[in-house]
């Protein structure tokens, strides 16, 4: 017994130095790709599956693809070789249609200018280290939409009027998506705040609005806006077809946005509100400076999901005879001049790549933003 | 009782209920300017509720609360006037995690007082020096220890230049070795003559700086006395029991 008692007291003579963590090993080691026969088998199986998926795609899109030609003849098996891949001359021939729709040839510089302006204003807004964010945001969200409207629609400043009926392609896709995104975020935030308001009337109004728009399918909204709304309105009121769709899409997206933002708001502890109130910030400054910056950061994944969903859903305008990128694509399929067995696959591959670039870009940017805005739990990133 | 300029807080017959629970029961308390009050009592006795009624984080349902000559009512203007003069420090610090320490301190001066950013930063740095952490100004709250965070919270409240400071169990959420640094800051504040109402179980602090100690139980003020008499000669049975449990 006395022996154990002697061992139970202990005094360290020297505090040991901190050591670096053990090496994690390379990618092979960390991922356990070949650490045992089962893992090795699974790794080989997965490599085989990847090969099965990727190789035909590469073969179709690049190796067997037809790169030059001026009509369907180039893409037929008889002339192009035994196996014909993607028919890129088809895309090249129809490219301007995919971008502009039936926007008059002579006026297409206006679309180009709009795209360029948008890109030049958006890029510095997204790069955090560049200065003048407030002015930049004002230009993009306040000035750009108005400038784009006058530039695209025309009818003033010596620009001939271009009916929205002749718009199409990527132009429509971007106009619908950007309008939806730019309107749904602020409107969704206001709806979320209203739904959490202490005024019952405001709360009920927000709940009714949100549940109504979430309860109806987007296609129904588009149909209603396009075919039924004119029946209810006096004949003198002729709203532009595209405008009606834009309003429908924006309100629809706002309802979803409101719920995502509300989720973020609910994650903010009561103490944050109390500290803001004790500092006498008042409701709007409390929300704008303390609560929303934190809530929106939490809600980024949900917000971006809605943006991506919205971008892809724009293609539903096809059902009300507005031809977005996909609509123009399908119109181009009907051209007998380019009818070939691979036209369809080529077209959809092209559309898929375009949609993927936009959606993947949004997704990666949101991840970057999330990481950048993280100030708490610095160790979480590891 | 008067609302004279030497009275910081005057509570008369204040009652509050949470549903059917009688959280504050006939509270009568007058705090003079420059006075330091420590409120103590068992958990759920209404201590926090009492001081949260002073700046209207909680609303009382009966009685009168007058703070710096302004009665606390549902009127937004009155609430605004009261909060302008009252700073508060919370048990959980409640710093804004998305802002740096300096931004935490300058937020309200810039947006509420409309102080130019430069001036607000100068004021903030002065108070951060006073709580002895000017070197942490550029860090985020999540990178600081609990004691440091609480000192930032004190500096943040001081930046609004309050006449009265409320402390809601400022050391209860701290690791033991960090309690002292926060208490030292508070002692210093008391020496400078700040009017303070402190909910705390730190009896050493109460002995050192309090003019009066208030003991609460079941929503009522059970005993109130100068610290010396309060600790050496408690009158009420509940006070004796409570002191015997914590000392």
XYZ file of N, CA and C in Angstrom, chain A residues 136-259:
372
model
N -19.747 51.081 -55.921
C -19.845 49.983 -56.875
C -21.206 49.302 -56.778
N -21.639 49.018 -55.550
C -22.926 48.358 -55.347
C -24.053 49.257 -55.847
N -23.926 50.567 -55.591
C -24.964 51.491 -56.055
C -25.041 51.470 -57.585
N -23.875 51.466 -58.231
C -23.860 51.438 -59.696
C -24.498 50.150 -60.213
N -24.164 49.015 -59.580
C -24.649 47.740 -60.089
C -26.137 47.555 -59.815
N -26.551 47.862 -58.569
C -27.938 47.584 -58.202
C -28.878 48.744 -58.525
N -28.347 49.963 -58.564
C -29.215 51.113 -58.800
C -29.179 51.624 -60.227
N -27.988 51.856 -60.754
C -27.861 52.499 -62.062
C -27.940 51.486 -63.203
N -27.251 50.344 -63.012
C -27.150 49.359 -64.097
C -28.519 48.866 -64.595
N -29.451 48.478 -63.686
C -30.740 47.988 -64.190
C -31.452 49.015 -65.058
N -31.383 50.299 -64.669
C -32.067 51.338 -65.437
C -31.381 51.518 -66.791
N -30.047 51.581 -66.752
C -29.292 51.724 -68.003
C -29.555 50.535 -68.923
N -29.542 49.326 -68.327
C -29.762 48.124 -69.130
C -31.153 48.148 -69.743
N -32.119 48.612 -68.953
C -33.496 48.662 -69.454
C -33.590 49.560 -70.698
N -33.051 50.794 -70.584
C -33.149 51.706 -71.718
C -32.335 51.220 -72.908
N -31.206 50.605 -72.598
C -30.342 50.124 -73.674
C -31.008 48.972 -74.432
N -31.595 48.041 -73.697
C -32.152 46.841 -74.325
C -33.496 47.127 -74.981
N -34.362 47.899 -74.295
C -35.692 48.155 -74.828
C -35.632 49.264 -75.875
N -34.827 50.295 -75.590
C -34.693 51.385 -76.550
C -35.933 52.274 -76.555
N -36.146 52.955 -77.666
C -37.295 53.840 -77.763
C -36.985 55.244 -77.252
N -35.733 55.514 -76.971
C -35.330 56.852 -76.525
C -33.862 57.026 -76.823
N -33.354 58.221 -76.664
C -31.931 58.505 -76.898
C -31.498 58.094 -78.305
N -32.437 58.163 -79.260
C -32.092 57.808 -80.630
C -31.953 56.318 -80.879
N -32.280 55.489 -79.864
C -32.195 54.038 -80.058
C -33.562 53.519 -80.503
N -33.612 52.766 -81.594
C -34.899 52.223 -82.017
C -35.439 51.227 -80.982
N -36.769 51.193 -80.861
C -37.419 50.310 -79.910
C -37.274 48.844 -80.352
N -36.905 47.989 -79.410
C -36.851 46.551 -79.712
C -37.839 45.846 -78.797
N -38.864 45.239 -79.413
C -39.870 44.557 -78.594
C -39.267 43.372 -77.858
N -39.730 43.158 -76.612
C -39.177 42.037 -75.848
C -39.531 40.713 -76.504
N -40.546 40.721 -77.395
C -40.930 39.495 -78.075
C -39.776 38.941 -78.919
N -38.924 39.847 -79.388
C -37.836 39.372 -80.245
C -36.568 39.059 -79.444
N -36.620 39.284 -78.112
C -35.474 38.895 -77.302
C -35.438 37.384 -77.198
N -34.271 36.850 -76.882
C -34.223 35.394 -76.714
C -32.853 34.939 -76.281
N -32.719 33.633 -76.177
C -31.435 33.025 -75.888
C -30.905 33.364 -74.515
N -29.575 33.398 -74.438
C -28.907 33.663 -73.161
C -29.332 35.021 -72.606
N -29.666 35.963 -73.501
C -30.127 37.279 -73.060
C -31.334 37.141 -72.139
N -32.319 36.352 -72.575
C -33.524 36.140 -71.761
C -33.160 35.424 -70.468
N -32.346 34.377 -70.591
C -31.942 33.631 -69.396
C -31.334 34.557 -68.354
N -30.416 35.417 -68.805
C -29.734 36.297 -67.864
C -30.656 37.396 -67.341
N -31.496 37.958 -68.214
C -32.407 39.020 -67.764
C -33.345 38.464 -66.686
N -33.918 37.298 -66.936
C -34.856 36.729 -65.964
C -34.132 36.360 -64.668
N -32.959 35.707 -64.801
C -32.253 35.248 -63.602
C -31.741 36.433 -62.782
N -31.108 37.407 -63.448
C -30.535 38.529 -62.694
C -31.634 39.371 -62.053
N -32.721 39.606 -62.793
C -33.831 40.353 -62.190
C -34.368 39.604 -60.976
N -34.573 38.304 -61.148
C -35.094 37.504 -60.036
C -34.172 37.562 -58.835
N -32.866 37.442 -59.073
C -31.896 37.431 -57.983
C -31.849 38.798 -57.298
N -31.771 39.853 -58.106
C -31.591 41.187 -57.536
C -32.837 41.643 -56.774
N -34.017 41.219 -57.228
C -35.235 41.636 -56.524
C -35.543 40.714 -55.352
N -35.294 39.403 -55.516
C -35.756 38.470 -54.490
C -34.970 38.597 -53.186
N -33.687 38.991 -53.248
C -32.916 39.062 -52.002
C -33.440 40.166 -51.067
N -33.498 41.436 -51.533
C -34.035 42.453 -50.611
C -35.484 42.211 -50.230
N -36.302 41.785 -51.212
C -37.714 41.550 -50.906
C -37.862 40.395 -49.919
N -37.047 39.355 -50.121
C -37.089 38.207 -49.208
C -36.684 38.604 -47.798
N -35.673 39.482 -47.676
C -35.237 39.934 -46.350
C -36.368 40.699 -45.665
N -37.015 41.597 -46.419
C -38.118 42.363 -45.828
C -39.245 41.425 -45.393
N -39.549 40.424 -46.228
C -40.620 39.481 -45.874
C -40.253 38.689 -44.627
N -38.978 38.274 -44.536
C -38.546 37.513 -43.363
C -38.656 38.361 -42.106
N -38.250 39.633 -42.200
C -38.363 40.525 -41.040
C -39.833 40.723 -40.679
N -40.669 40.875 -41.702
C -42.100 41.074 -41.437
C -42.680 39.850 -40.738
N -42.223 38.663 -41.161
C -42.778 37.454 -40.578
C -42.376 37.307 -39.122
N -41.257 37.903 -38.727
C -40.825 37.840 -37.327
C -41.178 39.114 -36.576
N -41.972 39.981 -37.201
C -42.314 41.256 -36.572
C -43.232 41.035 -35.373
N -43.238 42.028 -34.464
C -44.145 41.912 -33.327
C -45.517 42.477 -33.635
N -45.701 43.053 -34.839
C -47.022 43.538 -35.228
C -47.788 42.416 -35.913
N -48.905 41.975 -35.318
C -49.612 40.809 -35.850
C -50.066 40.996 -37.294
N -50.550 42.179 -37.661
C -51.068 42.377 -39.017
C -49.961 42.162 -40.052
N -48.786 42.725 -39.748
C -47.649 42.589 -40.650
C -47.243 41.119 -40.775
N -47.254 40.438 -39.612
C -46.843 39.033 -39.581
C -47.785 38.185 -40.428
N -49.091 38.395 -40.234
C -50.084 37.615 -40.978
C -49.956 37.890 -42.467
N -49.774 39.164 -42.837
C -49.644 39.498 -44.254
C -48.445 38.777 -44.859
N -47.333 38.768 -44.132
C -46.128 38.110 -44.653
C -46.355 36.617 -44.787
N -47.005 36.002 -43.787
C -47.245 34.558 -43.840
C -48.121 34.216 -45.037
N -49.181 35.015 -45.250
C -50.086 34.733 -46.372
C -49.334 34.846 -47.694
N -48.559 35.917 -47.842
C -47.803 36.125 -49.079
C -46.851 34.954 -49.331
N -46.065 34.609 -48.305
C -45.053 33.567 -48.468
C -45.700 32.221 -48.765
N -46.725 31.877 -47.987
C -47.331 30.559 -48.179
C -48.053 30.482 -49.520
N -48.631 31.603 -49.975
C -49.290 31.587 -51.270
C -48.283 31.273 -52.377
N -47.176 32.010 -52.403
C -46.220 31.843 -53.501
C -45.474 30.527 -53.410
N -45.322 30.011 -52.191
C -44.664 28.712 -52.089
C -45.628 27.582 -52.405
N -46.916 27.901 -52.333
C -47.923 26.861 -52.534
C -48.249 26.617 -53.992
N -47.896 27.546 -54.874
C -48.225 27.355 -56.287
C -46.959 27.045 -57.075
N -47.079 26.176 -58.090
C -45.899 25.870 -58.907
C -45.539 27.053 -59.815
N -44.264 27.152 -60.139
C -43.797 28.272 -60.964
C -44.485 28.277 -62.324
N -44.711 27.076 -62.874
C -45.361 27.009 -64.189
C -46.754 27.628 -64.121
N -47.470 27.342 -63.007
C -48.802 27.915 -62.852
C -48.717 29.438 -62.790
N -47.696 29.938 -62.076
C -47.512 31.390 -61.977
C -47.297 31.977 -63.363
N -46.432 31.338 -64.139
C -46.123 31.853 -65.475
C -47.359 31.807 -66.374
N -48.094 30.715 -66.304
C -49.314 30.609 -67.106
C -50.309 31.681 -66.717
N -50.465 31.860 -65.411
C -51.425 32.852 -64.934
C -51.025 34.241 -65.431
N -49.743 34.569 -65.257
C -49.273 35.904 -65.626
C -49.437 36.144 -67.123
N -49.242 35.096 -67.907
C -49.238 35.279 -69.353
C -50.635 35.199 -69.970
N -51.415 34.205 -69.558
C -52.673 33.968 -70.267
C -53.904 34.428 -69.508
N -53.871 34.388 -68.168
C -55.080 34.722 -67.416
C -55.103 36.177 -66.969
N -53.940 36.706 -66.598
C -53.897 38.071 -66.083
C -54.514 39.067 -67.067
N -54.209 38.975 -68.371
C -54.800 39.937 -69.314
C -56.323 39.897 -69.311
N -56.915 38.750 -68.976
C -58.376 38.659 -68.965
C -58.965 39.449 -67.807
N -58.203 39.534 -66.704
C -58.718 40.243 -65.529
C -58.486 41.741 -65.620
N -57.457 42.130 -66.347
C -57.110 43.551 -66.411
C -57.940 44.220 -67.487
N -58.198 45.531 -67.315
C -58.907 46.254 -68.377
C -58.099 46.194 -69.674
N -58.800 46.136 -70.817
C -58.103 45.947 -72.098
C -57.060 47.018 -72.371
N -57.244 48.207 -71.806
C -56.286 49.285 -72.077
C -54.926 48.985 -71.442
N -54.931 48.200 -70.386
C -53.680 47.882 -69.696
C -52.978 46.756 -70.432
N -52.052 47.052 -71.239
C -51.308 45.961 -71.856
C -49.915 45.935 -71.254
N -49.722 45.002 -70.338
C -48.403 44.832 -69.750
C -47.568 43.965 -70.673
N -46.322 44.314 -70.773
C -45.408 43.534 -71.591
C -45.332 42.098 -71.083
N -45.301 41.150 -71.994
C -45.315 39.739 -71.605
C -44.106 39.384 -70.753
N -42.932 39.880 -71.151
C -41.712 39.562 -70.400
C -41.772 40.181 -69.009
N -42.324 41.406 -68.932
C -42.419 42.090 -67.638
C -43.279 41.275 -66.681
N -44.409 40.742 -67.209
C -45.287 39.946 -66.352
C -44.557 38.725 -65.821
N -43.771 38.109 -66.689
C -42.993 36.943 -66.267
C -41.951 37.332 -65.219
N -41.299 38.475 -65.429
C -40.272 38.929 -64.480
C -40.880 39.142 -63.094
N -42.056 39.782 -63.060
C -42.713 40.028 -61.778
C -43.057 38.693 -61.116
N -43.615 37.787 -61.903
C -43.995 36.477 -61.363
C -42.798 35.743 -60.781
N -41.720 35.669 -61.550
C -40.526 34.948 -61.103
C -39.941 35.595 -59.850
N -39.898 36.945 -59.821
C -39.307 37.645 -58.677
C -40.100 37.398 -57.400
N -41.420 37.499 -57.487
C -42.237 37.288 -56.288
C -42.120 35.838 -55.822
N -42.095 34.919 -56.789
C -41.974 33.499 -56.468
C -40.665 33.244 -55.719
N -39.570 33.784 -56.253
C -38.265 33.568 -55.615
C -38.201 34.262 -54.253
N -38.857 35.419 -54.127
C -38.826 36.156 -52.857
C -39.398 35.331 -51.721
N -40.467 34.597 -52.011
C -41.112 33.806 -50.965
C -40.143 32.756 -50.431
N -39.431 32.090 -51.345
C -38.451 31.084 -50.907
C -37.295 31.749 -50.167
N -36.865 32.902 -50.701
C -35.760 33.628 -50.080
C -36.131 34.010 -48.652
N -37.384 34.443 -48.458
C -37.826 34.877 -47.123
C -37.638 33.756 -46.103
N -37.961 32.532 -46.504
C -37.867 31.431 -45.557
C -36.415 31.072 -45.253
